[in-house]
mmCIF file of C-alpha atoms and ligand atoms in Angstrom:
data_model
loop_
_atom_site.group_PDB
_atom_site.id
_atom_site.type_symbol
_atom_site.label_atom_id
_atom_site.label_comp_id
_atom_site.label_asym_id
_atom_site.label_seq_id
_atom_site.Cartn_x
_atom_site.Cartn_y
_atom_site.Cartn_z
ATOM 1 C CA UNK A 1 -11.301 -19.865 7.485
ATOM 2 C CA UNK A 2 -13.285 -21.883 9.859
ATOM 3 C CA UNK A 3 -16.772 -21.194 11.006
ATOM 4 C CA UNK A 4 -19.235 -22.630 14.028
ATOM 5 C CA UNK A 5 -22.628 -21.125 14.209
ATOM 6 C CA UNK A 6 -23.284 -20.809 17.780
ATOM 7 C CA UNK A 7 -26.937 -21.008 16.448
ATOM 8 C CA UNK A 8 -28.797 -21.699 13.608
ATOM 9 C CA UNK A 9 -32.173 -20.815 14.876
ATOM 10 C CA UNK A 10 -35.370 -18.783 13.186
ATOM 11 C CA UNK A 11 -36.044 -15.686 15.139
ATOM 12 C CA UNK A 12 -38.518 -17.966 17.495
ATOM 13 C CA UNK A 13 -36.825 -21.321 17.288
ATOM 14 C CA UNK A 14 -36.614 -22.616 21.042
ATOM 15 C CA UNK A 15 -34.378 -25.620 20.154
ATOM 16 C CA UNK A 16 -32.005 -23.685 18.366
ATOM 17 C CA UNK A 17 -30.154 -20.495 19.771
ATOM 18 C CA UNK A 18 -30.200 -17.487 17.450
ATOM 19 C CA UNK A 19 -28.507 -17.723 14.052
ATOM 20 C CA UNK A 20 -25.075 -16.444 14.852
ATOM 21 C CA UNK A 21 -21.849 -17.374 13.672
ATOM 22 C CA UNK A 22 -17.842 -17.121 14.947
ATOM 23 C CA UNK A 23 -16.010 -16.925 12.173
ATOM 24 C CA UNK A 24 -12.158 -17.786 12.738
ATOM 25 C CA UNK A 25 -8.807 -17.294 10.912
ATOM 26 C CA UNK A 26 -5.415 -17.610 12.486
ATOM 27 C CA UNK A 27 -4.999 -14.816 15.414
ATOM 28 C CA UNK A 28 -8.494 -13.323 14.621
ATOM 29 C CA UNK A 29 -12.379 -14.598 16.133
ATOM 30 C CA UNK A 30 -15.486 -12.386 14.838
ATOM 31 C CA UNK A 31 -18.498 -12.531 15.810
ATOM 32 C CA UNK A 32 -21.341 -13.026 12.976
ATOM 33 C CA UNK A 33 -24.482 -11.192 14.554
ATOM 34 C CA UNK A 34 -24.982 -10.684 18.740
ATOM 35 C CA UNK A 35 -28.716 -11.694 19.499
ATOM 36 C CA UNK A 36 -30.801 -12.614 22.596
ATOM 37 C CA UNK A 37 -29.413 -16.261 23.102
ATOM 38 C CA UNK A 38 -25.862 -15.273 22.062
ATOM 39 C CA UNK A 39 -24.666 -14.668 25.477
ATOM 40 C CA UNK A 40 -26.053 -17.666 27.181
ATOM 41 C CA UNK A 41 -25.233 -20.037 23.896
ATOM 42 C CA UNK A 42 -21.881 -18.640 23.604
ATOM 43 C CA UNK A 43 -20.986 -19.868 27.370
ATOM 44 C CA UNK A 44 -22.468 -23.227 26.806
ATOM 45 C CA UNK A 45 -19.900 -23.468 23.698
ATOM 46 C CA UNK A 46 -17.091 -23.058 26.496
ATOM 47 C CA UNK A 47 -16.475 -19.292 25.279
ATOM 48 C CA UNK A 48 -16.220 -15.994 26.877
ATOM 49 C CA UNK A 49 -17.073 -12.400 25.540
ATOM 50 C CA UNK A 50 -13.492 -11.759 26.240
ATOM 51 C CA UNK A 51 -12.197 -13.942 23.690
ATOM 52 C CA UNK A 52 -13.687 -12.279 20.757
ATOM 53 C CA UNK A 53 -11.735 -9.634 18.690
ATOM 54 C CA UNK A 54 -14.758 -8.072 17.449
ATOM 55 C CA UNK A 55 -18.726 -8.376 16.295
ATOM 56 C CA UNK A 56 -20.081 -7.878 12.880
ATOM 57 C CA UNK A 57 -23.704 -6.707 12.665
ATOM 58 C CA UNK A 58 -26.255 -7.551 9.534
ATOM 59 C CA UNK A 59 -28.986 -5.984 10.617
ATOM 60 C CA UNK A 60 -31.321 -4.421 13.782
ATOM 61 C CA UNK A 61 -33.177 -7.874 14.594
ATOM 62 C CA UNK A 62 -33.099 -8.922 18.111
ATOM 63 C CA UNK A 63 -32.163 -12.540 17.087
ATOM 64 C CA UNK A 64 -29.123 -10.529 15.678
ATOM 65 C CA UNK A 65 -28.202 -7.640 17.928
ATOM 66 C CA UNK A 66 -30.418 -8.909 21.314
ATOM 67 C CA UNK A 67 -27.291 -9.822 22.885
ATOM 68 C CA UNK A 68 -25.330 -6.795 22.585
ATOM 69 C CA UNK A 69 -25.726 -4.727 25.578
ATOM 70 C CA UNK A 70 -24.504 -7.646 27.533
ATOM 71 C CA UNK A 71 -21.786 -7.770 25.372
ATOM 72 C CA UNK A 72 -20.770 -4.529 26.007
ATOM 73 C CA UNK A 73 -21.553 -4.255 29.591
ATOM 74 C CA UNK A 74 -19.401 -7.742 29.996
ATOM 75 C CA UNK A 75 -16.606 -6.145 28.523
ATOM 76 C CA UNK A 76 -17.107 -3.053 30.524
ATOM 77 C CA UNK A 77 -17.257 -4.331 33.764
ATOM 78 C CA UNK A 78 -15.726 -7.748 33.277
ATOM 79 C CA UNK A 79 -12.555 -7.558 31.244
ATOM 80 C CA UNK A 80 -12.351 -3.400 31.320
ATOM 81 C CA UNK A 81 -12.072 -3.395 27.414
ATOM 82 C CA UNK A 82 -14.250 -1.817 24.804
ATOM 83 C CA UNK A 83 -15.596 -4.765 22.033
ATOM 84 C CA UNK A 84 -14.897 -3.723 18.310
ATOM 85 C CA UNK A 85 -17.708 -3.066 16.504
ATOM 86 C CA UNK A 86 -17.890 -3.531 12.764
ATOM 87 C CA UNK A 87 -21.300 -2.182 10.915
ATOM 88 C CA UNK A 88 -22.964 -0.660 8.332
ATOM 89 C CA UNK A 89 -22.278 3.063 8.529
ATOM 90 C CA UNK A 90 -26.427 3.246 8.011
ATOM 91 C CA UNK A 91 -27.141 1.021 10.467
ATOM 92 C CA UNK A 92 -24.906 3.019 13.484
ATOM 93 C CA UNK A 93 -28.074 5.527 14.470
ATOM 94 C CA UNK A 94 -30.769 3.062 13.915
ATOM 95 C CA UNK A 95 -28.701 0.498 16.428
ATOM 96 C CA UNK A 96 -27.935 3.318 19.038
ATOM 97 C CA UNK A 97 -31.138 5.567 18.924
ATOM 98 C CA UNK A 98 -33.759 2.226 18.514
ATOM 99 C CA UNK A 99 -31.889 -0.715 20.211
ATOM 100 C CA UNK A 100 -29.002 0.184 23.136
ATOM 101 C CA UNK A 101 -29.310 3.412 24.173
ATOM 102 C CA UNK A 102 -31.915 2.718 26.495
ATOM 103 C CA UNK A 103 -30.310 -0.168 28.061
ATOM 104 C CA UNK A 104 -26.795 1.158 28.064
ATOM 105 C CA UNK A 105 -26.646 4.690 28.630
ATOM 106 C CA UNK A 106 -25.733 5.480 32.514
ATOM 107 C CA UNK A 107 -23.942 8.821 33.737
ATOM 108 C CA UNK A 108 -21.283 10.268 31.384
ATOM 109 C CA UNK A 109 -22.095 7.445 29.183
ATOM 110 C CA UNK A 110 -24.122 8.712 26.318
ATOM 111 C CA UNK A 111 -22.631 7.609 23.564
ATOM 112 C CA UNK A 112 -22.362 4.023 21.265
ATOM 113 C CA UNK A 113 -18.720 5.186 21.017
ATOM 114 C CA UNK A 114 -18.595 4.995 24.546
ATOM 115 C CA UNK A 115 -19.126 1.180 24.796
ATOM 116 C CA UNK A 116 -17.731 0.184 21.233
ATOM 117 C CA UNK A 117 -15.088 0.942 19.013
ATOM 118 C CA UNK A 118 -17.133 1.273 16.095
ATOM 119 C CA UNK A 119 -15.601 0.578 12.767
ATOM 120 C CA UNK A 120 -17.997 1.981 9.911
ATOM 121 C CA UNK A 121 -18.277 -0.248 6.999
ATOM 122 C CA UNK A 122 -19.141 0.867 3.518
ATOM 123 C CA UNK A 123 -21.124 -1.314 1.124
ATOM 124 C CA UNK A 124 -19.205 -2.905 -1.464
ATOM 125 C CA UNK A 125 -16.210 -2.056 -0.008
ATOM 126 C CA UNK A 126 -13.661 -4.946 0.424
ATOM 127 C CA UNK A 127 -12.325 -4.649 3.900
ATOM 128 C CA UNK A 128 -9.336 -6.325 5.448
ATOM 129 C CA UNK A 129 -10.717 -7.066 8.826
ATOM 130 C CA UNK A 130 -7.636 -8.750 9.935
ATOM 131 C CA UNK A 131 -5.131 -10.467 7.630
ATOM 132 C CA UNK A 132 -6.564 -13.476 6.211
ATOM 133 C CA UNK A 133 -10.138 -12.123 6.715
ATOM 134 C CA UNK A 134 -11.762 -9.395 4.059
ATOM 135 C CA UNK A 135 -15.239 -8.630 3.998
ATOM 136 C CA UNK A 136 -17.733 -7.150 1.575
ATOM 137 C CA UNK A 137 -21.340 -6.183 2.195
ATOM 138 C CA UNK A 138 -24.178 -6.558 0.060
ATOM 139 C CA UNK A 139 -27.473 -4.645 1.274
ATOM 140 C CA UNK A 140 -29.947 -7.598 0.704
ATOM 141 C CA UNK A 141 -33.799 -7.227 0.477
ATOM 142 C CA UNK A 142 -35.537 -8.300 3.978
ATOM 143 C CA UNK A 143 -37.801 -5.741 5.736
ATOM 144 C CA UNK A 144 -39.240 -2.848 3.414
ATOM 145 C CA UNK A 145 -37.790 0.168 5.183
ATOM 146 C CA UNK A 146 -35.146 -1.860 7.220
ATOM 147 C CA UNK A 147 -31.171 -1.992 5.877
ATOM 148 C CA UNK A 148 -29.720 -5.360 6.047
ATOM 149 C CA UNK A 149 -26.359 -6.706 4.387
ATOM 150 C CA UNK A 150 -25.595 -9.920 3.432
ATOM 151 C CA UNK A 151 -21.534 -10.757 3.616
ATOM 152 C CA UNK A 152 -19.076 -11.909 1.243
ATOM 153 C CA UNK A 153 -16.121 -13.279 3.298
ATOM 154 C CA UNK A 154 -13.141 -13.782 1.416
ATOM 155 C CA UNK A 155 -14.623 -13.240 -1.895
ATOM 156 C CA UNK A 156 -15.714 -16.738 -2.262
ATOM 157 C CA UNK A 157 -18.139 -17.305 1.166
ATOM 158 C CA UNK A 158 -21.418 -15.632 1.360
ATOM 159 C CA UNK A 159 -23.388 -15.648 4.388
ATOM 160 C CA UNK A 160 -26.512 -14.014 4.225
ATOM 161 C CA UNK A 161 -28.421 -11.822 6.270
ATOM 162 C CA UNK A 162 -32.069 -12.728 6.750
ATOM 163 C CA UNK A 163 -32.939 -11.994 3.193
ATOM 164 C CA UNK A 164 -35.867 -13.073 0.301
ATOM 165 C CA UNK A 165 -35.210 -15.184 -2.181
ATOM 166 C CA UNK A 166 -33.252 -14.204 -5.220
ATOM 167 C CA UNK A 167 -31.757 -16.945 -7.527
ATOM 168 C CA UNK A 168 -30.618 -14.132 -9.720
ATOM 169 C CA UNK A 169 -28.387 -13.182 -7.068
ATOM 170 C CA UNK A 170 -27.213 -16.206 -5.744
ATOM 171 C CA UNK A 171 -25.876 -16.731 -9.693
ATOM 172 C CA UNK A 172 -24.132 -13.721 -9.597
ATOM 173 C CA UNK A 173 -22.320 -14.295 -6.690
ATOM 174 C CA UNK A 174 -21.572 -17.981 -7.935
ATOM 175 C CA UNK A 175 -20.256 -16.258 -11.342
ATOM 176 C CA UNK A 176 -18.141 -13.725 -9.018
ATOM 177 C CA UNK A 177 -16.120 -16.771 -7.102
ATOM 178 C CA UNK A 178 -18.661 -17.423 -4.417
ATOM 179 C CA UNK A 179 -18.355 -21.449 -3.737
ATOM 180 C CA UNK A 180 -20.150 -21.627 -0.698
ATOM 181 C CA UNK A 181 -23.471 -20.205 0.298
ATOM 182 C CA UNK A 182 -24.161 -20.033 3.812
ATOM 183 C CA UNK A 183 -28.605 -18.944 3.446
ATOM 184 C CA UNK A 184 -30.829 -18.645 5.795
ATOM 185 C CA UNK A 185 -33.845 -20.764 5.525
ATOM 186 C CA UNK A 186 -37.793 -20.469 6.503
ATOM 187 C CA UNK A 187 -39.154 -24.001 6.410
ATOM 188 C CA UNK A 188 -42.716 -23.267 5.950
ATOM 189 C CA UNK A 189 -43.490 -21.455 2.993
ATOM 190 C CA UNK A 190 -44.131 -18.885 2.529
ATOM 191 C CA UNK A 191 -41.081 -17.066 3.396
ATOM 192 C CA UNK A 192 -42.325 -13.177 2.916
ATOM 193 C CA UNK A 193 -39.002 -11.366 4.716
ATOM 194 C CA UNK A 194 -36.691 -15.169 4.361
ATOM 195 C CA UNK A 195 -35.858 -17.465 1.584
ATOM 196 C CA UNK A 196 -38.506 -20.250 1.857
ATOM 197 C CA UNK A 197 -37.121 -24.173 1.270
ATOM 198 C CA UNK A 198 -39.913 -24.432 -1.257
ATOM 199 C CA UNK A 199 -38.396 -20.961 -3.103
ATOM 200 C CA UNK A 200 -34.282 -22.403 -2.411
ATOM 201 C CA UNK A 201 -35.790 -25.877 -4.044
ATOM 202 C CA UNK A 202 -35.947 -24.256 -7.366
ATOM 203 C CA UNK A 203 -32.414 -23.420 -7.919
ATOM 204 C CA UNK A 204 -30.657 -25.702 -9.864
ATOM 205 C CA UNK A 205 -29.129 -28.590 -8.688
ATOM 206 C CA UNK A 206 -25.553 -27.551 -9.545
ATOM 207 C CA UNK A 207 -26.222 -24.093 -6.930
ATOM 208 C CA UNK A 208 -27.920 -26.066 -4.782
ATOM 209 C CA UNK A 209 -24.682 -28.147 -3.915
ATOM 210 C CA UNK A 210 -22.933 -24.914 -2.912
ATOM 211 C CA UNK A 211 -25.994 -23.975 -0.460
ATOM 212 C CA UNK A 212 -26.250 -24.718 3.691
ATOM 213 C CA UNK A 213 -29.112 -24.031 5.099
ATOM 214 C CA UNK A 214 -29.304 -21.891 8.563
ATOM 215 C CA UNK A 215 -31.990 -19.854 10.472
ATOM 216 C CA UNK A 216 -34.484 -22.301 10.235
ATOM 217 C CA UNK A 217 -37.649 -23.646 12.974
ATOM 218 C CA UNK A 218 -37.656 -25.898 15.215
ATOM 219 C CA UNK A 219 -38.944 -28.698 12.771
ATOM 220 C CA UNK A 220 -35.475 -29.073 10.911
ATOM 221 C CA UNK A 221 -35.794 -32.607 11.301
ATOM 222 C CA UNK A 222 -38.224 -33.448 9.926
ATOM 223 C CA UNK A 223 -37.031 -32.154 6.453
ATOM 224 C CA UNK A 224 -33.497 -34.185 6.136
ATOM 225 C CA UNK A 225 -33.772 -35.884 3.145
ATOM 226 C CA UNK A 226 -36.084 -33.335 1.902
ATOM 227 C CA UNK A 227 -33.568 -30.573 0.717
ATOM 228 C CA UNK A 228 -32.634 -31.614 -2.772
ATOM 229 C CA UNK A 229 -28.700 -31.069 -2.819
ATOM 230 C CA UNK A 230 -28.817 -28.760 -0.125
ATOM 231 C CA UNK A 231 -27.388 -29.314 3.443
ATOM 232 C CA UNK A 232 -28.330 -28.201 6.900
ATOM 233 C CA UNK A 233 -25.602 -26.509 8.808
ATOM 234 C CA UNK A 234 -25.748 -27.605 12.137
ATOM 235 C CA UNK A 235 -25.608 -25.928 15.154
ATOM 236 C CA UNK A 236 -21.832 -25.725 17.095
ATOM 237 C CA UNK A 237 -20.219 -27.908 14.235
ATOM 238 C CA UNK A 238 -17.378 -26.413 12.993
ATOM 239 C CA UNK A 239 -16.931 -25.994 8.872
ATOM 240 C CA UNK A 240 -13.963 -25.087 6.897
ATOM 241 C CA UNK A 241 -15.023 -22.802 3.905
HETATM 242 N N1 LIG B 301 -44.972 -14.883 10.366
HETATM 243 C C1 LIG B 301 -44.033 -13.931 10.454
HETATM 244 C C2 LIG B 301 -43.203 -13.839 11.565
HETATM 245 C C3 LIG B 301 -42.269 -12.827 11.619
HETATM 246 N N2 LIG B 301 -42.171 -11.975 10.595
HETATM 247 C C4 LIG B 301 -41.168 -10.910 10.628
HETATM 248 O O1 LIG B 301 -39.889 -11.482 10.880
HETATM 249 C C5 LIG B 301 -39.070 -10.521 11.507
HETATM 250 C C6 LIG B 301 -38.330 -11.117 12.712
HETATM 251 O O2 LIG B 301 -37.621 -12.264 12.381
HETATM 252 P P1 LIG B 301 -36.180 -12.245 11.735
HETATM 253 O O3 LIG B 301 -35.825 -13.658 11.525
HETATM 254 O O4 LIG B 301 -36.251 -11.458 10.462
HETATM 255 O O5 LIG B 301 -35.214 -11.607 12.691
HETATM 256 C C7 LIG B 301 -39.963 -9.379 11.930
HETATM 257 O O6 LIG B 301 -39.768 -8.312 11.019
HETATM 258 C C8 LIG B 301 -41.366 -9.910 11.737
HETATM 259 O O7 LIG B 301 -42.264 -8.905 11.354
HETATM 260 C C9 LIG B 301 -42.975 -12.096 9.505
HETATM 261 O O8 LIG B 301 -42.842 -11.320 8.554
HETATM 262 N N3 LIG B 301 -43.915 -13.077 9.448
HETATM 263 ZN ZN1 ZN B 302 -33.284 -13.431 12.029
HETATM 264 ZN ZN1 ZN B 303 -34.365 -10.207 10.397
#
């Protein structure tokens, strides 16, 4: 399974597009997350809506669903198709009623059904998204109030959603098969909705080496060679996990 972020930005990085991802296995390209740079940032990597089989949500951020309604309305209008939409079941109201509908709704079209083909995912559920490609969601702490999953690709990649720190977790997964830890990372402590480098600095070494840091500031830089065992993903490279 390969993966490129197409961003590893914080929510306001300017330097870095939004933290999204295209994960890729033979005959299949999903889309990790859709927000506000996505559409511009997926044209500069030479891609087209058109090429994707279908997004993957983690949670009602703009930096990760900003960039749907272009999406759709690409697909729409551009390529005639409707873009496969795999979510949360709990997040499919909160998306339509507080995100898209005011942006997308137009004559007949009233419905999230009528611009995706919305595939309803169940927590803890392992789903075959297309084979060589399962997926399990784990609802991860970020915003009180605010449902968010974390994913489990493969049972041994897990890419999280913004989330807070939790060692605990992180050795679970690790115990469960996980070998690579795709986190998102707040450089300046302290983190309050993300994982904080200072927080991610106190896991121990042998974790650390399965950890990448993503969704971080525009000050990345400055802290290579300040990670411990950790690495910085970086943005557009491509990674085999
Ligand atoms: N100093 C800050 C700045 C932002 N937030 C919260 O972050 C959320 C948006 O960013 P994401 O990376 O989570 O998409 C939003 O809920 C802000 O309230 C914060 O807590 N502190
Ligand atoms: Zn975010
Ligand atoms: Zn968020």
């Amino acid at each position: 399974m390969n993966i490129q972020m197409i961003g590893t930005g914080s929510a306001f990085a300017k330097k870095y597009d939004n933290n999204n991802a295209l994960i890729e296995v033979p005959g299949f390209k999903l889309l990790v997350d859709c927000g506000i740079t996505l559409p511009k940032a997926l044209h500069e990597t030479n891609r087209s809506f058109d090429e994707l089989d279908a997004v993957l949500i983690s949670h009602i951020h703009g930096d990760h669903v900003g960039g749907l309604e272009e999406y759709a309305f690409q697909m729409m209008f551009l390529y005639g198709k409707k873009p496969v939409l795999y979510i949360a079941s709990s997040l499919v109201e909160p998306l339509w009623e507080q995100t898209l509908r005011g942006g997308l709704t137009q004559g007949p079209l009233q419905s999230i059904d009528d611009f995706f083909e919305v595939r309803r995912l169940e927590e803890g559920v392992e789903h075959e998204l297309h084979p060589g490609l399962t997926v399990r969601l784990l609802q991860t702490e970020h915003i009180v109030g605010k449902n968010s999953y974390s994913f489990i690709f493969n049972q041994h990649f897990f890419y999280s959603a913004d989330m807070k720190f939790s060692q605990a977790l992180l050795e679970q997964l690790v115990e469960n098969g996980v070998n690579t830890i795709f986190h998102d990372c707040q450089l300046i402590a302290p983190g309050v909705v993300h994982a904080c480098l200072d927080e991610l600095l106190t896991l121990p070494e042998p974790l650390q080496e399965k950890v990448w840091l993503m969704h971080y500031g525009d000050t990345m830089e400055n802290y290579i060679g300040h990670t411990g065992k950790m690495r910085f993903v970086q943005q557009r490279e491509i990674y085999t996990v």
